[in-house]
Every structure is written in C-alpha cells, then in structure tokens.
Coordinates of C-alpha atoms in Angstrom, one line a residue:
Chain A
M288 CA -2.9 -19.9 -8.9
G289 CA -2.2 -18.5 -5.5
K290 CA -3.9 -19.0 -2.1
R291 CA -7.3 -17.5 -1.9
T292 CA -9.3 -16.0 0.9
A293 CA -12.9 -16.8 1.6
L294 CA -13.8 -13.6 -0.1
Y295 CA -12.0 -14.3 -3.4
A296 CA -15.2 -15.0 -5.4
T297 CA -16.7 -11.8 -3.9
H298 CA -13.8 -9.8 -5.2
V299 CA -14.0 -11.2 -8.7
T300 CA -17.7 -10.6 -8.9
A301 CA -17.2 -7.0 -7.8
G302 CA -14.7 -6.4 -10.6
G303 CA -11.6 -6.7 -8.4
K304 CA -8.3 -6.7 -10.4
I305 CA -6.6 -9.7 -8.9
V306 CA -2.8 -9.7 -8.3
D307 CA -0.3 -11.9 -6.5
F308 CA 0.6 -10.6 -3.0
G309 CA 3.0 -12.8 -1.0
G310 CA 1.5 -15.9 -2.6
W311 CA -2.1 -14.8 -2.3
D312 CA -4.6 -13.8 -5.1
M313 CA -5.8 -10.4 -3.8
P314 CA -7.6 -7.5 -5.3
L315 CA -5.4 -4.5 -6.2
N316 CA -8.4 -2.3 -6.9
Y317 CA -12.0 -2.5 -8.1
G318 CA -11.6 0.2 -10.7
S319 CA -9.9 3.3 -9.3
Q320 CA -7.6 3.0 -6.2
I321 CA -7.6 6.8 -5.8
D322 CA -11.4 6.8 -5.6
E323 CA -11.2 4.0 -3.1
H324 CA -8.6 6.0 -1.1
H325 CA -10.8 9.1 -0.9
Q326 CA -13.8 6.9 0.1
V327 CA -11.9 5.7 3.2
R328 CA -10.9 9.3 4.2
K329 CA -14.4 10.7 3.7
A330 CA -16.8 7.8 4.4
A331 CA -15.9 4.1 4.8
G332 CA -14.0 1.5 2.9
L333 CA -13.8 -2.3 3.3
F334 CA -10.6 -4.4 3.1
D335 CA -10.2 -8.1 3.0
V336 CA -7.2 -8.8 5.2
S337 CA -7.9 -12.5 5.7
H338 CA -4.5 -13.3 4.2
M339 CA -2.9 -12.2 7.4
T340 CA -2.0 -14.8 9.9
I341 CA -3.9 -15.0 13.2
L342 CA -2.4 -16.9 16.1
D343 CA -3.9 -17.8 19.4
I344 CA -1.4 -18.3 22.1
R345 CA -2.7 -20.0 25.2
G346 CA -1.2 -21.2 28.5
A347 CA -0.2 -19.8 31.9
N348 CA 3.2 -18.9 30.5
T349 CA 2.0 -16.9 27.6
R350 CA 2.8 -13.5 29.0
A351 CA 6.3 -14.6 30.0
F352 CA 6.8 -16.0 26.4
L353 CA 5.7 -12.8 24.8
R354 CA 8.0 -10.8 27.1
K355 CA 10.8 -12.7 25.6
L356 CA 9.6 -12.8 22.0
L357 CA 8.7 -9.2 21.4
A358 CA 10.6 -5.9 21.6
N359 CA 7.6 -4.1 23.0
N360 CA 6.5 -5.1 26.5
V361 CA 3.2 -7.0 26.8
D362 CA 3.2 -6.0 30.5
R363 CA 1.9 -2.7 29.2
L364 CA -1.3 -4.6 28.5
K365 CA -3.2 -4.5 31.7
Q366 CA -6.8 -4.4 30.7
P367 CA -8.3 -7.4 28.8
G368 CA -8.8 -6.6 25.1
K369 CA -6.0 -4.1 24.9
A370 CA -3.7 -4.3 21.8
L371 CA 0.0 -3.6 21.4
Y372 CA 2.0 -3.0 18.2
S373 CA 5.5 -4.6 18.3
C374 CA 8.4 -5.8 16.3
M375 CA 9.7 -9.4 16.7
L376 CA 13.5 -9.3 16.4
N377 CA 16.1 -11.8 15.6
E378 CA 19.3 -12.2 17.7
A379 CA 21.0 -9.6 15.6
G380 CA 18.3 -7.0 16.3
G381 CA 16.8 -7.2 12.8
V382 CA 13.1 -7.1 12.3
I383 CA 11.6 -10.6 11.6
D384 CA 8.1 -9.1 11.4
D385 CA 5.9 -6.4 12.9
L386 CA 2.6 -7.5 14.5
I387 CA -0.2 -6.6 16.8
V388 CA -0.8 -8.6 19.9
Y389 CA -4.1 -8.6 21.8
F390 CA -4.3 -9.4 25.5
L391 CA -7.6 -11.3 26.0
T392 CA -7.3 -13.2 29.3
D393 CA -4.4 -14.1 31.6
D394 CA -3.8 -17.3 29.6
W395 CA -4.9 -16.2 26.1
F396 CA -3.2 -13.7 23.8
R397 CA -4.0 -13.3 20.1
M398 CA -1.4 -12.2 17.6
V399 CA -1.8 -11.0 14.0
V400 CA 1.3 -11.2 11.8
N401 CA 1.9 -10.5 8.1
A402 CA 0.9 -12.7 5.2
A403 CA 4.1 -12.7 3.3
T404 CA 6.2 -13.7 6.4
R405 CA 3.9 -16.4 7.6
E406 CA 6.2 -19.5 7.3
K407 CA 9.3 -17.9 8.8
D408 CA 7.3 -16.3 11.5
L409 CA 5.6 -19.6 12.5
A410 CA 9.0 -21.4 12.5
W411 CA 10.6 -18.8 14.6
I412 CA 7.7 -18.5 17.1
N413 CA 7.4 -22.2 17.5
Q414 CA 11.1 -22.6 18.1
Q415 CA 11.2 -19.8 20.7
A416 CA 8.1 -21.3 22.4
K417 CA 9.7 -24.7 23.1
T418 CA 10.9 -23.8 26.6
F419 CA 7.7 -22.0 27.6
N420 CA 5.0 -24.7 27.3
V421 CA 2.4 -22.6 25.5
D422 CA -0.2 -23.8 23.0
I423 CA 0.0 -22.0 19.6
T424 CA -3.0 -22.4 17.2
V425 CA -3.0 -20.9 13.7
R426 CA -6.6 -19.6 13.1
D427 CA -6.9 -20.3 9.4
D428 CA -10.6 -20.9 10.1
L429 CA -11.1 -17.1 10.6
A430 CA -11.4 -14.4 8.0
M431 CA -10.5 -10.8 8.7
I432 CA -12.3 -7.8 7.4
A433 CA -11.2 -4.2 8.0
I434 CA -13.8 -1.4 7.8
Q435 CA -12.1 2.0 8.0
G436 CA -13.2 5.6 7.7
P437 CA -15.2 8.2 9.6
Q438 CA -18.5 6.3 9.0
A439 CA -17.0 2.8 9.5
R440 CA -18.0 2.2 13.1
D441 CA -21.7 3.2 12.6
M442 CA -21.9 0.9 9.6
A443 CA -20.4 -1.9 11.4
H444 CA -22.7 -1.4 14.4
A445 CA -25.7 -1.6 12.1
V446 CA -24.6 -4.9 10.8
L447 CA -23.6 -6.4 14.1
G448 CA -27.1 -5.6 15.4
K449 CA -27.6 -6.6 19.1
Q450 CA -23.9 -7.7 19.4
A451 CA -22.9 -4.1 18.7
E452 CA -23.6 -3.2 22.3
K453 CA -20.3 -4.8 23.2
V454 CA -18.3 -2.6 20.9
H455 CA -20.0 0.8 21.2
E456 CA -17.8 1.8 24.1
L457 CA -14.7 0.0 22.7
G458 CA -11.6 2.2 23.2
A459 CA -9.0 2.8 20.5
F460 CA -6.7 -0.2 20.2
F461 CA -9.0 -2.5 22.1
M462 CA -10.6 -5.8 21.0
A463 CA -14.0 -7.2 22.1
I464 CA -14.9 -10.9 21.8
L465 CA -18.4 -11.4 20.7
D466 CA -20.5 -14.5 20.4
N467 CA -19.9 -17.1 17.6
D468 CA -16.2 -16.5 17.4
I469 CA -16.4 -13.0 16.2
A470 CA -13.8 -10.5 17.4
V471 CA -13.9 -6.8 16.8
A472 CA -10.8 -4.6 17.3
R473 CA -10.6 -0.9 17.0
T474 CA -7.4 -1.0 15.0
G475 CA -6.4 -0.5 11.4
Y476 CA -3.8 0.5 8.8
T477 CA -5.3 3.7 7.3
G478 CA -5.0 6.5 9.9
E479 CA -8.8 6.5 10.2
D480 CA -11.1 5.3 12.9
G481 CA -12.7 1.9 12.3
Y482 CA -12.5 -1.8 13.1
E483 CA -10.7 -5.0 12.1
I484 CA -13.2 -7.8 12.5
M485 CA -12.3 -11.4 12.7
L486 CA -15.0 -14.0 12.1
P487 CA -15.5 -17.6 10.9
A488 CA -14.5 -17.7 7.2
T489 CA -17.8 -19.4 6.4
Q490 CA -19.6 -16.1 7.4
A491 CA -17.2 -13.7 5.7
A492 CA -19.0 -13.2 2.3
T493 CA -22.3 -12.6 4.0
F494 CA -20.9 -10.1 6.5
W495 CA -18.9 -8.3 3.6
Q496 CA -22.2 -8.0 1.6
Q497 CA -24.0 -6.6 4.7
L498 CA -21.3 -4.0 5.1
T499 CA -21.4 -2.9 1.4
A500 CA -25.2 -2.6 1.7
Q501 CA -24.5 0.0 4.5
G502 CA -22.4 1.9 2.0
A503 CA -18.9 0.7 2.7
R504 CA -17.0 0.5 -0.5
P505 CA -14.6 -2.4 -1.3
C506 CA -11.0 -1.2 -1.4
G507 CA -7.9 -3.1 -2.8
L508 CA -4.3 -3.3 -1.8
G509 CA -3.5 -0.2 -3.9
A510 CA -5.5 2.1 -1.7
R511 CA -4.4 0.2 1.4
D512 CA -0.8 1.2 0.6
T513 CA -1.4 4.9 -0.1
L514 CA -3.6 5.1 3.0
R515 CA -1.0 3.5 5.3
L516 CA 1.8 5.6 3.8
E517 CA -0.1 8.9 4.4
A518 CA -0.8 7.6 7.9
G519 CA 2.9 7.1 8.6
M520 CA 2.7 3.4 9.0
N521 CA 5.5 1.1 8.0
L522 CA 5.2 -1.8 5.6
Y523 CA 7.3 -4.8 6.5
G524 CA 9.7 -5.9 3.7
S525 CA 9.9 -2.3 2.3
D526 CA 10.5 0.0 5.3
M527 CA 12.2 -2.6 7.6
D528 CA 13.4 -6.2 7.4
E529 CA 15.8 -8.5 9.0
T530 CA 18.8 -6.3 8.0
T531 CA 17.5 -3.2 9.7
S532 CA 16.7 -2.6 13.4
P533 CA 13.6 -0.8 14.7
L534 CA 15.8 2.2 15.7
E535 CA 16.7 2.7 12.0
S536 CA 13.1 2.2 10.9
G537 CA 11.2 4.9 12.8
L538 CA 10.1 2.3 15.3
S539 CA 12.0 3.3 18.4
W540 CA 8.8 4.1 20.1
T541 CA 7.8 0.5 19.9
V542 CA 10.8 -0.8 21.9
A543 CA 10.3 -1.0 25.6
W544 CA 13.6 -0.6 27.3
E545 CA 12.1 -0.7 30.8
P546 CA 12.4 -2.7 32.9
A547 CA 16.1 -3.0 32.2
D548 CA 16.2 -6.7 33.1
R549 CA 13.6 -7.8 30.5
D550 CA 15.8 -9.9 28.2
F551 CA 13.8 -9.8 24.9
I552 CA 15.4 -11.3 21.8
G553 CA 17.7 -8.8 20.0
R554 CA 18.0 -6.5 23.1
N555 CA 21.8 -6.6 23.5
V556 CA 22.4 -5.7 19.9
I557 CA 20.0 -2.7 19.7
E558 CA 20.9 -1.5 23.1
Q559 CA 24.5 -1.3 21.9
Q560 CA 23.3 0.5 18.8
K561 CA 21.4 3.0 20.8
Q562 CA 24.4 3.7 23.1
Q563 CA 26.8 4.2 20.1
G564 CA 24.3 6.4 18.3
V565 CA 22.0 5.2 15.5
K566 CA 23.5 6.2 12.1
A567 CA 20.5 6.0 10.0
K568 CA 16.8 6.9 10.4
L569 CA 13.5 6.6 8.6
V570 CA 12.0 10.0 7.7
G571 CA 9.1 11.3 5.5
L572 CA 9.7 13.0 2.2
L573 CA 7.3 15.4 0.6
M574 CA 7.8 16.7 -3.0
D575 CA 6.1 19.9 -4.2
D576 CA 7.2 19.3 -7.8
K577 CA 5.3 17.1 -10.2
G578 CA 6.1 13.5 -10.4
V579 CA 5.9 10.5 -8.1
L580 CA 8.5 9.2 -5.7
R581 CA 9.3 5.5 -6.1
N582 CA 10.8 2.7 -4.0
H583 CA 14.6 2.5 -4.2
Q584 CA 15.2 6.0 -5.7
K585 CA 18.4 7.5 -4.3
V586 CA 18.2 10.3 -1.8
L587 CA 21.0 12.9 -2.1
I588 CA 22.1 15.0 0.9
D589 CA 24.8 17.7 0.7
G590 CA 27.9 16.6 2.6
L591 CA 26.5 13.3 3.7
D592 CA 26.2 9.7 2.4
G593 CA 23.0 9.3 0.5
G594 CA 19.9 7.4 1.5
E595 CA 17.2 5.5 -0.2
I596 CA 13.4 5.7 -0.5
T597 CA 11.9 2.6 1.1
S598 CA 8.2 3.4 0.2
G599 CA 7.3 6.0 -2.4
S600 CA 4.0 6.9 -3.9
F601 CA 1.5 9.6 -4.6
S602 CA -0.7 10.9 -1.8
P603 CA -4.3 11.3 -3.1
T604 CA -5.2 13.4 0.0
L605 CA -2.3 15.9 -0.5
G606 CA -2.2 15.7 -4.3
K607 CA 1.6 15.3 -4.3
A608 CA 4.3 12.7 -4.0
I609 CA 5.2 11.4 -0.5
A610 CA 7.7 8.8 0.7
F611 CA 9.5 7.2 3.6
A612 CA 13.3 7.1 3.1
R613 CA 16.2 5.7 5.2
V614 CA 18.8 8.5 5.4
P615 CA 21.8 9.5 7.6
A616 CA 20.5 10.5 11.1
S617 CA 21.9 14.1 10.7
V618 CA 19.8 14.9 7.7
S619 CA 18.4 18.5 7.6
D620 CA 14.9 19.6 6.6
H621 CA 15.5 19.1 2.8
A622 CA 17.2 16.7 0.5
K623 CA 17.2 15.8 -3.2
V624 CA 15.9 12.7 -4.9
D625 CA 17.3 11.3 -8.2
M626 CA 14.2 10.8 -10.3
R627 CA 15.1 9.2 -13.6
G628 CA 18.3 11.2 -13.8
R629 CA 16.7 14.5 -12.6
Q630 CA 17.6 15.9 -9.2
V631 CA 14.4 17.1 -7.5
V632 CA 14.3 18.9 -4.1
V633 CA 12.1 17.3 -1.4
R634 CA 11.2 18.4 2.1
V635 CA 12.2 16.1 5.0
V636 CA 9.2 15.8 7.4
K637 CA 8.1 13.7 10.3
P638 CA 5.3 11.3 9.4
P639 CA 2.3 11.0 9.5
F640 CA 1.3 13.0 6.5
V641 CA -2.4 12.6 7.1
R642 CA -4.5 11.7 10.2
N643 CA -8.3 11.4 10.4
G644 CA -8.7 12.9 7.0
K645 CA -6.6 16.0 7.7
A646 CA -3.2 16.9 6.3
C647 CA -0.6 17.2 9.1
V648 CA 2.5 18.3 7.2
Chain B
M26 CA -11.5 -6.7 -22.2
S27 CA -9.8 -3.5 -23.4
K28 CA -11.3 -1.5 -26.2
V29 CA -9.4 -1.3 -29.5
P30 CA -11.3 1.0 -31.9
N31 CA -11.1 -0.1 -35.5
E32 CA -10.5 3.3 -37.1
L33 CA -7.2 3.9 -35.2
R34 CA -3.6 2.8 -35.7
Y35 CA -1.4 1.5 -32.9
T36 CA 2.2 0.9 -31.8
K37 CA 3.7 -2.0 -30.0
S38 CA 4.4 0.4 -27.1
H39 CA 0.7 1.1 -26.7
E40 CA 0.2 4.5 -28.3
W41 CA -2.8 5.0 -30.6
I42 CA -2.8 7.3 -33.7
R43 CA -5.7 9.0 -35.4
K44 CA -5.4 10.6 -38.7
E45 CA -7.3 13.9 -38.9
S46 CA -8.8 15.4 -42.0
D47 CA -6.2 18.1 -42.2
G48 CA -3.4 15.5 -42.4
T49 CA -2.2 16.0 -38.7
L50 CA -2.1 13.1 -36.3
T51 CA -3.6 12.9 -32.8
I52 CA -1.8 10.6 -30.4
G53 CA -2.6 9.0 -27.0
I54 CA -2.2 5.9 -25.0
T55 CA -4.5 2.9 -25.4
D56 CA -7.2 1.6 -23.1
H57 CA -5.0 -1.4 -22.4
A58 CA -2.1 0.9 -21.4
Q59 CA -4.2 2.9 -19.0
E60 CA -5.5 -0.4 -17.5
L61 CA -2.0 -1.6 -16.9
L62 CA -0.9 1.7 -15.4
G63 CA -3.9 2.2 -13.2
D64 CA -4.9 5.7 -11.9
L65 CA -2.8 8.3 -13.6
V66 CA -1.6 11.3 -11.5
Y67 CA 0.8 13.2 -13.9
V68 CA 1.2 13.7 -17.6
E69 CA 4.4 15.4 -18.8
A70 CA 3.4 16.5 -22.3
P71 CA 6.0 17.5 -25.0
D72 CA 6.6 21.1 -25.9
V73 CA 4.7 22.5 -28.9
G74 CA 7.2 23.2 -31.7
T75 CA 9.5 20.4 -30.8
S76 CA 10.3 17.8 -33.5
Y77 CA 10.8 14.1 -32.7
E78 CA 12.2 11.1 -34.5
T79 CA 10.2 8.0 -34.9
G80 CA 10.3 6.0 -31.6
E81 CA 11.8 8.9 -29.6
D82 CA 10.4 9.3 -26.1
C83 CA 8.5 12.6 -26.0
A84 CA 6.1 12.4 -23.0
V85 CA 5.7 10.7 -19.7
V86 CA 2.6 9.3 -18.0
E87 CA 2.8 8.5 -14.3
S88 CA 0.3 6.5 -12.3
V89 CA 0.3 5.7 -8.7
K90 CA 2.0 2.5 -9.6
A91 CA 4.6 3.4 -12.3
A92 CA 6.0 5.9 -14.7
S93 CA 5.9 5.1 -18.4
D94 CA 7.5 6.9 -21.4
V95 CA 5.3 7.8 -24.4
Y96 CA 7.0 7.5 -27.7
A97 CA 6.5 9.4 -30.9
P98 CA 4.9 6.8 -33.2
L99 CA 6.3 8.6 -36.2
A100 CA 8.6 11.6 -37.0
G101 CA 7.1 15.0 -36.9
E102 CA 6.6 18.3 -35.1
V103 CA 4.3 18.7 -32.1
I104 CA 1.6 21.3 -33.0
E105 CA -0.7 21.0 -30.0
V106 CA -0.8 19.3 -26.6
N107 CA -3.8 18.5 -24.4
T108 CA -3.4 21.1 -21.6
T109 CA -6.4 19.8 -19.6
L110 CA -4.3 16.7 -18.7
A111 CA -2.0 18.8 -16.4
D112 CA -4.8 19.2 -13.8
T113 CA -7.0 16.2 -14.7
P114 CA -4.8 13.3 -15.9
E115 CA -7.5 10.9 -14.9
I116 CA -9.3 11.8 -18.1
I117 CA -6.9 9.3 -19.7
N118 CA -8.3 6.6 -17.5
K119 CA -11.9 7.5 -18.3
D120 CA -11.6 8.3 -22.0
P121 CA -8.3 7.2 -23.4
F122 CA -9.3 7.5 -27.1
G123 CA -11.3 10.7 -26.8
A124 CA -10.8 13.5 -24.3
G125 CA -7.6 11.8 -23.0
W126 CA -5.6 12.4 -26.2
I127 CA -2.1 13.7 -25.3
F128 CA -0.6 15.5 -28.3
K129 CA -0.9 16.2 -32.1
I130 CA 1.9 16.2 -34.6
K131 CA 2.4 17.3 -38.2
P132 CA 4.1 14.2 -39.6
E133 CA 7.3 14.5 -41.6
Y134 CA 6.2 11.6 -43.9
I135 CA 2.6 10.5 -43.6
G136 CA 3.4 7.2 -45.4
E137 CA 5.0 6.1 -42.1
L138 CA 1.4 5.6 -40.9
D139 CA 1.2 2.5 -43.0
D140 CA 3.9 0.9 -40.9
M141 CA 1.7 1.1 -37.8
L142 CA -0.4 -1.8 -36.4
D143 CA -4.0 -1.9 -37.3
A144 CA -6.7 -2.8 -34.7
K145 CA -6.6 -6.5 -35.5
A146 CA -2.8 -6.7 -35.1
Y147 CA -2.8 -4.6 -31.9
S148 CA -5.5 -6.8 -30.4
A149 CA -3.5 -9.9 -31.3
Q150 CA -0.4 -8.3 -29.5
I151 CA -2.2 -7.5 -26.3
A152 CA -3.9 -10.9 -26.3
A153 CA -0.4 -12.5 -26.6
E154 CA 0.8 -10.5 -23.5
H155 CA -1.6 -12.4 -21.3

C-alpha cells in the first residue's frame, strides 16, 4: 500500500482506477482518460494533486535564500501573491526539480515541488537553507485540488461563495490567501484557465464533492499527462532530470541571467554551456501517420546523431501522436522515429500543441 | 470485475474466439485486455486474404498507454476485418465482445479450437494475474 491523499476514498467510490505514482496510490482514470481530457478542454475537470509537496518558507532572509536556490529570479516577484515557475539546479547545472514559488509577504514564500522528488528536494533545500536562517515548514496538513477548463473558475466561485470576492479579479499566475487556510492560485498544468486550490486536508472531500456538484468531472493522472503534453509543459523525471540542464530541456526561458552577479546554484556550469553553445534541445514532434509515439523511442535525423523521445503519447485534441524529444540543436523541421522497427516521418514543431482548447501547430 | 462470456473460447494472450454457424471464427480482445490497455486509439487490422500460423502476430491495438500485438489464436486465412475500428477504435473499450470484434478467419483445422481456454480456465488465469 502506498501513501494516500485525503481524497483516496473519494476516488475509489467514484470508480477511480488506482495506480502507484511515486509511492502514492493515485487515480489513473475514472473510466476513460480521453473523455476526461476532452472535459477539461471543453468544460472543467478536477484533479487531486495533494500528493505534491507544499512548503512554506518564512523569515527575513527568505528572498535572499531563494535568489540563491532557484535558477529563476524571485526578484521578478514584486506584487504579493505573484507566482514564478523555476528549476532548482544542482552544482553541475542539472535539474533537481521544477517548482512553482509564490510570493506572499516579504517574509513568507510558498513553494510547491513534485511528489516523486519529495525526499531529495527536502534534503537539498534544508541543506542550502542552513546559512540563511529561514524557517521551512512542510504543509502536509493541506490538500491541493486543481480545477481546470473554460468553466473552472465559475464553478470554483460558486463553491467558494462569499470568499470568491477575493479571487474574481485574480490575475493569471497569482495566488490569493482566503480565510481558514485556503489558498487559491490561478495556475495549472493543463493549458486551460483554472485554479489550484490548497485547503486543510480535513475539508478536501467536502470541497471536492461541491465542485463535482457544479459539474466538474474528476480526472486522473492519465488525462493530466496528455493535457500537460499538449500544453507544452515538461514532466520532471521524463523531460529533464539531474543529468540535463534547463538549456537542454526547453527551459531556457526560466533561467534569469540578469543581474549577472546573482550567484544561483549551478550558474557557472550552465553559463559556460550557454557560451559554448548548447548541443541538444527539447522539441515537439507531431506525427501525421497512425500510431502512438512512446517514451524512449529513437529519433533519427539525417546527417546528425540521433535523439530520443522523452514524453510520447496520443493527443486527444489533435487526434494524432505528439511527443517531446531531446535532439541535436541543429535539427531541421522533420525527423524520423523508429517505431517498433518501422521508420516513421514526424514534423519537428515548437510546443505548445494546444492552448485554451485550440490547436496551435 | 471483467466480463468473460461463457459461450466463447479464449487464449492466454487475451484474445476471444467465437465459432459462427458457417464454421468461420470471429476474434477480438477480451474485456480484461481492454481494461488493462485503457482507451484505444488505433487498431491495425490484418489484411483480408492473408494466412497466419497459430500464435503469429497479425494485428496491433494501441491505447494511449501502450501498444499490444494481437495473435492469431489458430491457423487460418483472414476473410473479413472490422473496418469501423479504423475510425472508432473506442468501440473495443465499449463492447469488446460484440461490435468491437477485430477480424474473422476461416480456420485451417477447426479441431484446434478444442485447445483453447474455456471461460472458466480464462477466468482462473486472469484471477491469478492479480
């Protein structure tokens, strides 16, 4: 038996097919992951993301600590509530994890890191924090529910009732702290509008049921994966890990080089990599033939060393196979993939594939 | 719990076989197989007129999650394939033993059917997988 979120019994009752995910018993789907995917693109879907790790970092030195810890620069966060996506690098410039950090007050930031990387992340963060005198609290008392899709915000407002006033005007990538330890962030992992809502775990099941009563449909990890892939969002452990730098992972945009004297962990190595020219990059692949692209399939490119698919699946919105692949930086606009011994031509594209319900490739 | 209709025969590799009144055999994948695979997105059916040996791979079913070969349960010639699966492979998820059939064969030796698992033996096999 794995670890279970406060919503485990709710998933089982709803017919969720439970699988192991990074040590957690989580729902893969509640019947059809493709139906769940379409529901998010067209209306609203609900995801239990309580397995992710929420950290509160407090103290006068918090900003200075995060300037050192993260490849993106928390000084970009000027308005309270604003969120930032960043990689956390090791000394060799490899990605320990990707995360979202929220600026709440001058001495309080909240960070959400992945579930499967929890232990190594906490060990690393606590080790780096030693010289900064900050207080780090793991918020295992909180559950997290994502509601995503064009109707998601309206449904959430209906359930939040009077408290919804504080989130009506919430901008994209902002968080609002409500009463009773509820936090609502306009963030997500699907390419649709919506919220990620943190709340006391004891209230999670009731809140979930209220959202389903509004018409939001429970969605499992299967739909979560095809949605994020269409949206061009990386998955830690598949698309990047400690052996790859953000520059080789389609994440250059998340590295803040300015100011030049901000000495974040891993900076020296990736700066050198940038100056020497990055040899590999992460691209999107789109296949017009029948079949499904799979993780670890080889990508063949005329005259160049090959590459490899890091995330491959079927796009329910496009009705064809899509993937991310790490390939030589000089790749042209097409390549071939070795699919079970057959070489199939694919187009090389820049993700995302789908945003706000619309194809963009 | 997966459905295992009594009147069908089965293979260890999760195909089902139905004997028709004209002596031909209709073949598909079981409810248990479609549950394991999840949402199907492609079916590569065999070509009509092609003959296969017992246990030879003759079709591919692909879901969002995985690709899986379909094997000829017994030797014979393919006489018909379910062309509706090309555009609507999800029929296999919804009705694996009915509208989701994959192909029909004229068996070389119908006696081979007696070697196939019956519903009870197949149920026992899938129970043992858990």
